[in-house]
PDB file of C-alpha atoms in Angstrom:
ATOM      1  CA  ALA T   1     108.025-103.541 129.046  1.00  0.00           C
ATOM      2  CA  THR T   2     107.005-105.969 131.834  1.00  0.00           C
ATOM      3  CA  LEU T   3     105.739-103.066 133.980  1.00  0.00           C
ATOM      4  CA  ALA T   4     103.716-101.704 131.048  1.00  0.00           C
ATOM      5  CA  VAL T   5     102.164-105.130 130.578  1.00  0.00           C
ATOM      6  CA  LEU T   6     101.308-105.315 134.290  1.00  0.00           C
ATOM      7  CA  PHE T   7      99.600-101.966 134.237  1.00  0.00           C
ATOM      8  CA  SER T   8      97.685-102.909 131.086  1.00  0.00           C
ATOM      9  CA  VAL T   9      96.522-106.196 132.643  1.00  0.00           C
ATOM     10  CA  SER T  10      95.346-104.319 135.786  1.00  0.00           C
ATOM     11  CA  GLU T  11      93.304-101.908 133.686  1.00  0.00           C
ATOM     12  CA  LEU T  12      91.901-104.818 131.710  1.00  0.00           C
ATOM     13  CA  LEU T  13      90.835-106.542 134.943  1.00  0.00           C
ATOM     14  CA  GLU T  14      89.283-103.328 136.223  1.00  0.00           C
ATOM     15  CA  ARG T  15      87.287-102.854 133.004  1.00  0.00           C
ATOM     16  CA  TYR T  16      86.221-106.501 133.072  1.00  0.00           C
ATOM     17  CA  SER T  17      85.013-106.172 136.674  1.00  0.00           C
ATOM     18  CA  MET T  18      83.114-102.970 135.813  1.00  0.00           C
ATOM     19  CA  ASP T  19      81.496-104.706 132.885  1.00  0.00           C
ATOM     20  CA  ARG T  20      80.323-107.482 135.185  1.00  0.00           C
ATOM     21  CA  ALA T  21      78.911-104.887 137.537  1.00  0.00           C
ATOM     22  CA  ARG T  22      77.071-103.187 134.651  1.00  0.00           C
ATOM     23  CA  THR T  23      75.615-106.594 133.726  1.00  0.00           C
ATOM     24  CA  SER T  24      74.125-106.729 137.215  1.00  0.00           C
ATOM     25  CA  MET T  25      72.713-103.237 136.545  1.00  0.00           C
ATOM     26  CA  SER T  26      71.121-104.404 133.284  1.00  0.00           C
ATOM     27  CA  GLU T  27      69.448-107.237 135.186  1.00  0.00           C
ATOM     28  CA  LEU T  28      67.900-104.537 137.370  1.00  0.00           C
ATOM     29  CA  MET T  29      66.718-102.694 134.277  1.00  0.00           C
ATOM     30  CA  ASP T  30      64.999-105.904 133.087  1.00  0.00           C
ATOM     31  CA  LEU T  31      62.646-105.654 136.100  1.00  0.00           C
ATOM     32  CA  SER T  32      60.766-102.862 134.324  1.00  0.00           C
ATOM     33  CA  PRO T  33      58.687-103.988 131.309  1.00  0.00           C
ATOM     34  CA  ASP T  34      59.404-102.526 127.912  1.00  0.00           C
ATOM     35  CA  THR T  35      55.774-101.959 127.036  1.00  0.00           C
ATOM     36  CA  ALA T  36      52.660-100.613 128.783  1.00  0.00           C
ATOM     37  CA  THR T  37      48.929-100.917 128.139  1.00  0.00           C
ATOM     38  CA  VAL T  38      47.496 -97.392 128.104  1.00  0.00           C
ATOM     39  CA  ARG T  39      43.854 -96.211 127.831  1.00  0.00           C
ATOM     40  CA  ARG T  40      43.662 -93.273 125.397  1.00  0.00           C
ATOM     41  CA  ASP T  41      40.364 -91.863 124.009  1.00  0.00           C
ATOM     42  CA  GLY T  42      38.524 -94.870 125.459  1.00  0.00           C
ATOM     43  CA  ASN T  43      40.732 -97.397 123.655  1.00  0.00           C
ATOM     44  CA  GLU T  44      43.473 -99.664 124.972  1.00  0.00           C
ATOM     45  CA  GLU T  45      46.875 -99.265 123.303  1.00  0.00           C
ATOM     46  CA  THR T  46      50.135-101.115 123.870  1.00  0.00           C
ATOM     47  CA  VAL T  47      52.999 -98.613 123.666  1.00  0.00           C
ATOM     48  CA  PRO T  48      56.698 -98.540 124.634  1.00  0.00           C
ATOM     49  CA  ALA T  49      57.084 -97.740 128.329  1.00  0.00           C
ATOM     50  CA  GLU T  50      59.243 -94.678 127.548  1.00  0.00           C
ATOM     51  CA  ASP T  51      56.326 -93.225 125.491  1.00  0.00           C
ATOM     52  CA  VAL T  52      53.949 -93.166 128.507  1.00  0.00           C
ATOM     53  CA  ALA T  53      53.319 -89.537 129.463  1.00  0.00           C
ATOM     54  CA  VAL T  54      52.620 -88.142 132.876  1.00  0.00           C
ATOM     55  CA  GLY T  55      48.832 -88.300 133.383  1.00  0.00           C
ATOM     56  CA  ASP T  56      48.301 -91.377 131.158  1.00  0.00           C
ATOM     57  CA  VAL T  57      46.211 -94.195 132.667  1.00  0.00           C
ATOM     58  CA  VAL T  58      48.082 -97.514 132.546  1.00  0.00           C
ATOM     59  CA  LEU T  59      46.212-100.815 132.881  1.00  0.00           C
ATOM     60  CA  VAL T  60      47.875-103.539 134.963  1.00  0.00           C
ATOM     61  CA  ARG T  61      46.381-107.013 135.063  1.00  0.00           C
ATOM     62  CA  PRO T  62      47.125-109.809 137.591  1.00  0.00           C
ATOM     63  CA  GLY T  63      50.644-111.206 137.102  1.00  0.00           C
ATOM     64  CA  GLU T  64      51.886-108.193 135.136  1.00  0.00           C
ATOM     65  CA  ARG T  65      54.663-105.801 136.178  1.00  0.00           C
ATOM     66  CA  VAL T  66      53.855-102.144 136.732  1.00  0.00           C
ATOM     67  CA  PRO T  67      55.606-100.268 133.883  1.00  0.00           C
ATOM     68  CA  VAL T  68      55.738 -96.761 135.486  1.00  0.00           C
ATOM     69  CA  ASP T  69      55.551 -95.046 138.842  1.00  0.00           C
ATOM     70  CA  GLY T  70      52.044 -93.858 139.534  1.00  0.00           C
ATOM     71  CA  VAL T  71      48.942 -93.631 141.729  1.00  0.00           C
ATOM     72  CA  VAL T  72      46.147 -96.221 141.710  1.00  0.00           C
ATOM     73  CA  ARG T  73      42.931 -94.674 140.314  1.00  0.00           C
ATOM     74  CA  GLU T  74      40.822 -97.865 140.248  1.00  0.00           C
ATOM     75  CA  GLY T  75      41.087-101.418 141.544  1.00  0.00           C
ATOM     76  CA  THR T  76      42.781-103.253 144.379  1.00  0.00           C
ATOM     77  CA  SER T  77      45.640-105.731 144.380  1.00  0.00           C
ATOM     78  CA  ALA T  78      48.416-107.276 146.445  1.00  0.00           C
ATOM     79  CA  VAL T  79      51.618-105.828 144.871  1.00  0.00           C
ATOM     80  CA  ASP T  80      55.042-107.448 145.205  1.00  0.00           C
ATOM     81  CA  GLU T  81      57.394-104.470 145.743  1.00  0.00           C
ATOM     82  CA  SER T  82      60.425-106.536 146.775  1.00  0.00           C
ATOM     83  CA  PRO T  83      62.523-105.655 143.667  1.00  0.00           C
ATOM     84  CA  ILE T  84      62.221-101.923 144.627  1.00  0.00           C
ATOM     85  CA  THR T  85      61.792-101.621 148.353  1.00  0.00           C
ATOM     86  CA  GLY T  86      63.096-104.991 149.606  1.00  0.00           C
ATOM     87  CA  GLU T  87      59.720-105.647 151.268  1.00  0.00           C
ATOM     88  CA  SER T  88      59.164-109.326 150.628  1.00  0.00           C
ATOM     89  CA  VAL T  89      55.516-109.442 151.774  1.00  0.00           C
ATOM     90  CA  PRO T  90      53.169-108.161 149.044  1.00  0.00           C
ATOM     91  CA  VAL T  91      51.568-104.794 149.856  1.00  0.00           C
ATOM     92  CA  ASP T  92      47.800-104.343 149.517  1.00  0.00           C
ATOM     93  CA  VAL T  93      47.134-101.300 147.381  1.00  0.00           C
ATOM     94  CA  ARG T  94      43.819 -99.550 146.549  1.00  0.00           C
ATOM     95  CA  GLU T  95      42.632 -96.281 145.102  1.00  0.00           C
ATOM     96  CA  GLY T  96      44.976 -93.399 146.016  1.00  0.00           C
ATOM     97  CA  ASP T  97      47.962 -95.626 146.872  1.00  0.00           C
ATOM     98  CA  GLU T  98      51.298 -95.239 145.106  1.00  0.00           C
ATOM     99  CA  VAL T  99      52.898 -98.061 143.059  1.00  0.00           C
ATOM    100  CA  TYR T 100      56.427 -98.367 141.588  1.00  0.00           C
ATOM    101  CA  ALA T 101      57.719 -99.443 138.187  1.00  0.00           C
ATOM    102  CA  GLY T 102      59.030-103.000 138.338  1.00  0.00           C
ATOM    103  CA  SER T 103      56.626-104.169 141.077  1.00  0.00           C
ATOM    104  CA  ILE T 104      54.278-107.090 140.303  1.00  0.00           C
ATOM    105  CA  ALA T 105      50.468-107.086 140.680  1.00  0.00           C
ATOM    106  CA  GLU T 106      49.891-110.536 142.154  1.00  0.00           C
ATOM    107  CA  GLU T 107      46.087-110.340 142.214  1.00  0.00           C
ATOM    108  CA  GLY T 108      43.461-107.889 141.064  1.00  0.00           C
ATOM    109  CA  TYR T 109      43.203-105.399 138.218  1.00  0.00           C
ATOM    110  CA  LEU T 110      44.658-101.920 138.571  1.00  0.00           C
ATOM    111  CA  GLU T 111      44.323 -98.669 136.687  1.00  0.00           C
ATOM    112  CA  VAL T 112      47.363 -96.490 137.458  1.00  0.00           C
ATOM    113  CA  GLU T 113      47.766 -92.771 136.644  1.00  0.00           C
ATOM    114  CA  THR T 114      51.344 -92.097 135.673  1.00  0.00           C
ATOM    115  CA  THR T 115      53.168 -89.591 137.860  1.00  0.00           C
ATOM    116  CA  THR T 116      56.723 -89.699 136.421  1.00  0.00           C
ATOM    117  CA  PRO T 117      58.196 -90.656 133.020  1.00  0.00           C
ATOM    118  CA  ALA T 118      59.782 -94.098 132.733  1.00  0.00           C
ATOM    119  CA  ALA T 119      63.243 -92.553 132.601  1.00  0.00           C
ATOM    120  CA  GLU T 120      62.693 -90.918 136.030  1.00  0.00           C
ATOM    121  CA  SER T 121      61.068 -93.812 137.843  1.00  0.00           C
ATOM    122  CA  THR T 122      62.229 -94.971 141.261  1.00  0.00           C
ATOM    123  CA  LEU T 123      63.859 -98.034 139.672  1.00  0.00           C
ATOM    124  CA  ALA T 124      65.737 -95.816 137.165  1.00  0.00           C
ATOM    125  CA  LYS T 125      66.980 -93.601 140.031  1.00  0.00           C
ATOM    126  CA  VAL T 126      68.253 -96.719 141.905  1.00  0.00           C
ATOM    127  CA  ILE T 127      70.180 -97.815 138.817  1.00  0.00           C
ATOM    128  CA  ASP T 128      71.612 -94.314 138.337  1.00  0.00           C
ATOM    129  CA  LEU T 129      72.730 -94.200 141.969  1.00  0.00           C
ATOM    130  CA  VAL T 130      74.570 -97.527 141.726  1.00  0.00           C
ATOM    131  CA  GLU T 131      76.236 -96.553 138.406  1.00  0.00           C
ATOM    132  CA  ASP T 132      77.379 -93.215 139.872  1.00  0.00           C
ATOM    133  CA  ALA T 133      78.663 -95.043 142.927  1.00  0.00           C
ATOM    134  CA  GLU T 134      81.111 -97.018 140.800  1.00  0.00           C
ATOM    135  CA  ARG T 135      83.064 -93.774 140.413  1.00  0.00           C
ATOM    136  CA  ASP T 136      83.281 -93.108 144.157  1.00  0.00           C
ATOM    137  CA  LYS T 137      86.785 -93.980 145.322  1.00  0.00           C
ATOM    138  CA  SER T 138      87.683 -95.242 148.757  1.00  0.00           C
ATOM    139  CA  ASP T 139      90.006 -93.309 151.016  1.00  0.00           C
ATOM    140  CA  ARG T 140      92.789 -95.839 150.298  1.00  0.00           C
ATOM    141  CA  GLU T 141      92.317 -95.464 146.541  1.00  0.00           C
ATOM    142  CA  ARG T 142      92.571 -91.683 146.858  1.00  0.00           C
ATOM    143  CA  PHE T 143      95.671 -92.026 149.057  1.00  0.00           C
ATOM    144  CA  VAL T 144      97.276 -94.388 146.553  1.00  0.00           C
ATOM    145  CA  ASP T 145      96.581 -91.935 143.707  1.00  0.00           C
ATOM    146  CA  ARG T 146      98.046 -89.049 145.687  1.00  0.00           C
ATOM    147  CA  PHE T 147     101.050 -91.138 146.717  1.00  0.00           C
ATOM    148  CA  ALA T 148     101.732 -92.223 143.130  1.00  0.00           C
ATOM    149  CA  ASP T 149     101.540 -88.604 141.918  1.00  0.00           C
ATOM    150  CA  TYR T 150     104.586 -87.710 144.028  1.00  0.00           C
ATOM    151  CA  TYR T 151     106.353 -91.043 144.380  1.00  0.00           C
ATOM    152  CA  THR T 152     106.559 -92.025 140.711  1.00  0.00           C
ATOM    153  CA  PRO T 153     108.222 -88.817 139.420  1.00  0.00           C
ATOM    154  CA  ALA T 154     110.645 -89.005 142.375  1.00  0.00           C
ATOM    155  CA  VAL T 155     111.620 -92.556 141.451  1.00  0.00           C
ATOM    156  CA  VAL T 156     112.042 -91.707 137.789  1.00  0.00           C
ATOM    157  CA  GLY T 157     114.217 -88.695 138.714  1.00  0.00           C
ATOM    158  CA  LEU T 158     116.339 -90.776 141.074  1.00  0.00           C
ATOM    159  CA  ALA T 159     116.758 -93.512 138.434  1.00  0.00           C
ATOM    160  CA  LEU T 160     117.905 -90.938 135.843  1.00  0.00           C
ATOM    161  CA  ALA T 161     120.297 -89.450 138.390  1.00  0.00           C
ATOM    162  CA  THR T 162     121.714 -92.886 139.145  1.00  0.00           C
ATOM    163  CA  ALA T 163     122.124 -93.758 135.483  1.00  0.00           C
ATOM    164  CA  LEU T 164     123.606 -90.466 134.281  1.00  0.00           C
ATOM    165  CA  GLY T 165     125.161 -88.823 137.343  1.00  0.00           C
ATOM    166  CA  PRO T 166     128.263 -90.994 137.948  1.00  0.00           C
ATOM    167  CA  PRO T 167     129.167 -91.261 134.191  1.00  0.00           C
ATOM    168  CA  LEU T 168     128.785 -87.499 133.639  1.00  0.00           C
ATOM    169  CA  VAL T 169     130.283 -86.332 136.922  1.00  0.00           C
ATOM    170  CA  LEU T 170     132.816 -89.001 137.791  1.00  0.00           C
ATOM    171  CA  GLY T 171     133.447 -90.568 134.374  1.00  0.00           C
ATOM    172  CA  ALA T 172     132.160 -93.963 135.586  1.00  0.00           C
ATOM    173  CA  PRO T 173     131.233 -96.665 132.960  1.00  0.00           C
ATOM    174  CA  LEU T 174     127.893 -95.658 131.400  1.00  0.00           C
ATOM    175  CA  GLU T 175     126.729 -99.246 130.847  1.00  0.00           C
ATOM    176  CA  THR T 176     127.193-100.232 134.490  1.00  0.00           C
ATOM    177  CA  TRP T 177     125.373 -97.225 135.886  1.00  0.00           C
ATOM    178  CA  PHE T 178     122.665 -97.328 133.230  1.00  0.00           C
ATOM    179  CA  THR T 179     121.906-100.915 134.321  1.00  0.00           C
ATOM    180  CA  ARG T 180     121.870 -99.828 138.007  1.00  0.00           C
ATOM    181  CA  GLY T 181     119.520 -96.919 137.193  1.00  0.00           C
ATOM    182  CA  LEU T 182     117.211 -99.252 135.324  1.00  0.00           C
ATOM    183  CA  THR T 183     117.329-101.769 138.184  1.00  0.00           C
ATOM    184  CA  LEU T 184     116.383 -99.031 140.664  1.00  0.00           C
ATOM    185  CA  LEU T 185     113.492 -97.999 138.417  1.00  0.00           C
ATOM    186  CA  VAL T 186     112.104-101.525 138.191  1.00  0.00           C
ATOM    187  CA  ILE T 187     112.519-102.296 141.901  1.00  0.00           C
ATOM    188  CA  ALA T 188     111.153 -98.994 143.205  1.00  0.00           C
ATOM    189  CA  CYS T 189     108.182 -98.749 140.774  1.00  0.00           C
ATOM    190  CA  PRO T 190     104.990 -98.826 142.887  1.00  0.00           C
ATOM    191  CA  CYS T 191     103.061-100.945 140.343  1.00  0.00           C
ATOM    192  CA  ALA T 192     101.830-103.531 142.806  1.00  0.00           C
ATOM    193  CA  PHE T 193     100.866-100.855 145.294  1.00  0.00           C
ATOM    194  CA  VAL T 194      98.992 -98.815 142.724  1.00  0.00           C
ATOM    195  CA  ILE T 195      97.343-101.767 141.010  1.00  0.00           C
ATOM    196  CA  SER T 196      96.200-103.717 144.066  1.00  0.00           C
ATOM    197  CA  THR T 197      93.670-101.289 145.655  1.00  0.00           C
ATOM    198  CA  PRO T 198      91.415-100.413 142.686  1.00  0.00           C
ATOM    199  CA  VAL T 199      91.309-104.003 141.447  1.00  0.00           C
ATOM    200  CA  SER T 200      90.392-105.261 144.923  1.00  0.00           C
ATOM    201  CA  VAL T 201      87.642-102.686 145.383  1.00  0.00           C
ATOM    202  CA  VAL T 202      86.121-103.249 141.958  1.00  0.00           C
ATOM    203  CA  SER T 203      86.277-107.020 142.449  1.00  0.00           C
ATOM    204  CA  GLY T 204      84.477-106.681 145.780  1.00  0.00           C
ATOM    205  CA  ILE T 205      81.718-104.497 144.374  1.00  0.00           C
ATOM    206  CA  THR T 206      81.290-106.862 141.401  1.00  0.00           C
ATOM    207  CA  SER T 207      81.208-110.022 143.521  1.00  0.00           C
ATOM    208  CA  ALA T 208      78.596-108.450 145.798  1.00  0.00           C
ATOM    209  CA  ALA T 209      76.468-107.397 142.803  1.00  0.00           C
ATOM    210  CA  ARG T 210      76.658-110.907 141.392  1.00  0.00           C
ATOM    211  CA  ASN T 211      75.177-112.135 144.648  1.00  0.00           C
ATOM    212  CA  GLY T 212      72.384-109.584 144.732  1.00  0.00           C
ATOM    213  CA  VAL T 213      74.005-107.031 147.004  1.00  0.00           C
ATOM    214  CA  LEU T 214      74.353-103.514 145.526  1.00  0.00           C
ATOM    215  CA  ILE T 215      77.199-101.491 147.107  1.00  0.00           C
ATOM    216  CA  LYS T 216      77.177 -97.782 146.270  1.00  0.00           C
ATOM    217  CA  GLY T 217      80.939 -97.382 145.748  1.00  0.00           C
ATOM    218  CA  GLY T 218      84.391 -98.150 146.990  1.00  0.00           C
ATOM    219  CA  ASP T 219      84.110 -95.743 149.935  1.00  0.00           C
ATOM    220  CA  ARG T 220      80.982 -97.608 151.159  1.00  0.00           C
ATOM    221  CA  LEU T 221      82.722-100.963 150.719  1.00  0.00           C
ATOM    222  CA  GLU T 222      85.705 -99.736 152.696  1.00  0.00           C
ATOM    223  CA  ALA T 223      83.474 -98.347 155.466  1.00  0.00           C
ATOM    224  CA  MET T 224      82.007-101.837 155.956  1.00  0.00           C
ATOM    225  CA  GLY T 225      85.351-102.811 157.488  1.00  0.00           C
ATOM    226  CA  ASP T 226      84.547-100.654 160.540  1.00  0.00           C
ATOM    227  CA  VAL T 227      81.032-102.052 161.063  1.00  0.00           C
ATOM    228  CA  THR T 228      80.529-103.791 164.416  1.00  0.00           C
ATOM    229  CA  SER T 229      76.724-104.171 164.419  1.00  0.00           C
ATOM    230  CA  VAL T 230      74.106-104.664 161.673  1.00  0.00           C
ATOM    231  CA  ALA T 231      70.407-103.912 162.012  1.00  0.00           C
ATOM    232  CA  LEU T 232      68.102-105.820 159.657  1.00  0.00           C
ATOM    233  CA  ASP T 233      64.636-104.296 159.245  1.00  0.00           C
ATOM    234  CA  LYS T 234      63.146-106.295 156.346  1.00  0.00           C
ATOM    235  CA  THR T 235      61.532-109.716 156.281  1.00  0.00           C
ATOM    236  CA  GLY T 236      63.252-111.548 153.484  1.00  0.00           C
ATOM    237  CA  THR T 237      66.738-110.273 154.327  1.00  0.00           C
ATOM    238  CA  ILE T 238      67.578-113.223 156.520  1.00  0.00           C
ATOM    239  CA  THR T 239      64.473-115.309 155.816  1.00  0.00           C
ATOM    240  CA  THR T 240      62.909-116.755 152.665  1.00  0.00           C
ATOM    241  CA  GLY T 241      60.152-114.164 152.629  1.00  0.00           C
ATOM    242  CA  GLU T 242      57.538-116.876 152.042  1.00  0.00           C
ATOM    243  CA  LEU T 243      54.452-116.798 154.209  1.00  0.00           C
ATOM    244  CA  GLY T 244      53.434-119.942 156.096  1.00  0.00           C
ATOM    245  CA  VAL T 245      50.996-121.001 158.828  1.00  0.00           C
ATOM    246  CA  THR T 246      52.883-121.496 162.092  1.00  0.00           C
ATOM    247  CA  ASP T 247      50.039-121.859 164.639  1.00  0.00           C
ATOM    248  CA  VAL T 248      46.312-122.393 164.679  1.00  0.00           C
ATOM    249  CA  VAL T 249      44.541-120.866 167.708  1.00  0.00           C
ATOM    250  CA  THR T 250      41.150-122.510 168.346  1.00  0.00           C
ATOM    251  CA  LEU T 251      38.054-121.246 170.177  1.00  0.00           C
ATOM    252  CA  ASN T 252      34.849-122.794 171.468  1.00  0.00           C
ATOM    253  CA  GLU T 253      36.187-126.374 171.582  1.00  0.00           C
ATOM    254  CA  HIS T 254      36.865-126.562 167.854  1.00  0.00           C
ATOM    255  CA  GLY T 255      39.892-128.614 166.750  1.00  0.00           C
ATOM    256  CA  GLU T 256      42.908-127.262 164.873  1.00  0.00           C
ATOM    257  CA  ASP T 257      42.086-129.373 161.860  1.00  0.00           C
ATOM    258  CA  ASP T 258      38.481-128.074 161.774  1.00  0.00           C
ATOM    259  CA  VAL T 259      39.588-124.424 161.897  1.00  0.00           C
ATOM    260  CA  LEU T 260      42.288-124.913 159.259  1.00  0.00           C
ATOM    261  CA  ARG T 261      39.866-126.844 157.016  1.00  0.00           C
ATOM    262  CA  CYS T 262      37.303-124.005 157.159  1.00  0.00           C
ATOM    263  CA  ALA T 263      39.904-121.317 156.542  1.00  0.00           C
ATOM    264  CA  ALA T 264      41.334-123.246 153.592  1.00  0.00           C
ATOM    265  CA  ALA T 265      37.853-123.724 152.092  1.00  0.00           C
ATOM    266  CA  LEU T 266      37.276-119.937 152.286  1.00  0.00           C
ATOM    267  CA  GLU T 267      40.682-119.114 150.784  1.00  0.00           C
ATOM    268  CA  ARG T 268      40.880-121.815 148.126  1.00  0.00           C
ATOM    269  CA  ARG T 269      39.943-119.514 145.233  1.00  0.00           C
ATOM    270  CA  SER T 270      41.915-116.517 146.556  1.00  0.00           C
ATOM    271  CA  GLU T 271      45.149-115.365 144.849  1.00  0.00           C
ATOM    272  CA  HIS T 272      46.355-113.494 147.908  1.00  0.00           C
ATOM    273  CA  PRO T 273      49.691-114.667 149.412  1.00  0.00           C
ATOM    274  CA  ILE T 274      48.214-115.083 152.876  1.00  0.00           C
ATOM    275  CA  GLY T 275      45.327-117.130 151.408  1.00  0.00           C
ATOM    276  CA  ALA T 276      47.821-119.294 149.497  1.00  0.00           C
ATOM    277  CA  ALA T 277      49.754-119.984 152.685  1.00  0.00           C
ATOM    278  CA  ILE T 278      46.571-121.072 154.511  1.00  0.00           C
ATOM    279  CA  VAL T 279      45.584-123.344 151.680  1.00  0.00           C
TER     280      VAL T 279
END
């Protein structure tokens, strides 16, 4: 009974950890807006994002999230793509450039022609990949499963032989040998061995997701133990990702304050992140 309770508790912990990981996934889904402003027959309509068809023109105003993947047909803007690509510095987009669902138009008005349905957007694919990854077992998990497949029946058979063999063959007291067979079963049961690995892996994936790191499965988590070097290629990974003026280079005997004052005056009404940093 105690062993059954232990196994039930381990499964409960595993389900709880997976639920926490799925909560992190739902936070990703929240990055994409539920509705979109679409131009149809010359009129603007607000429709659910999943109802936007390929070829529809979606209107995105400053400060709004792009609801679908598409190509800019009109307008320019600095678009924050960090939720999708990890690029913390906003990307300047203009006619012909591609934009992703979940990214934010920080300045400027855009008209975007939809290229994929909402259910097949880049963000949706990222979410699907992470959810599928939860089912990828590490090498140790697969080894434990294989080990338990052979070890557990062997232990049960040995316990039965211990409990019934001597009484039936040698006429030994049944109660004594039944107790010994049960003792062997309890001691040799690999519950801790079988429980420990999946719970540890799931807890690791969940803890990482809670801290904004998406790990694509137990096998990837396990592989990180062999990593000796890490290459970081994105601003914002180890920095705040916020632009700031570090130096002012002057020419023609102008002072730093004069140059910065002129630049700030020019950028004061700008919504661009670089302009904001100068101001």
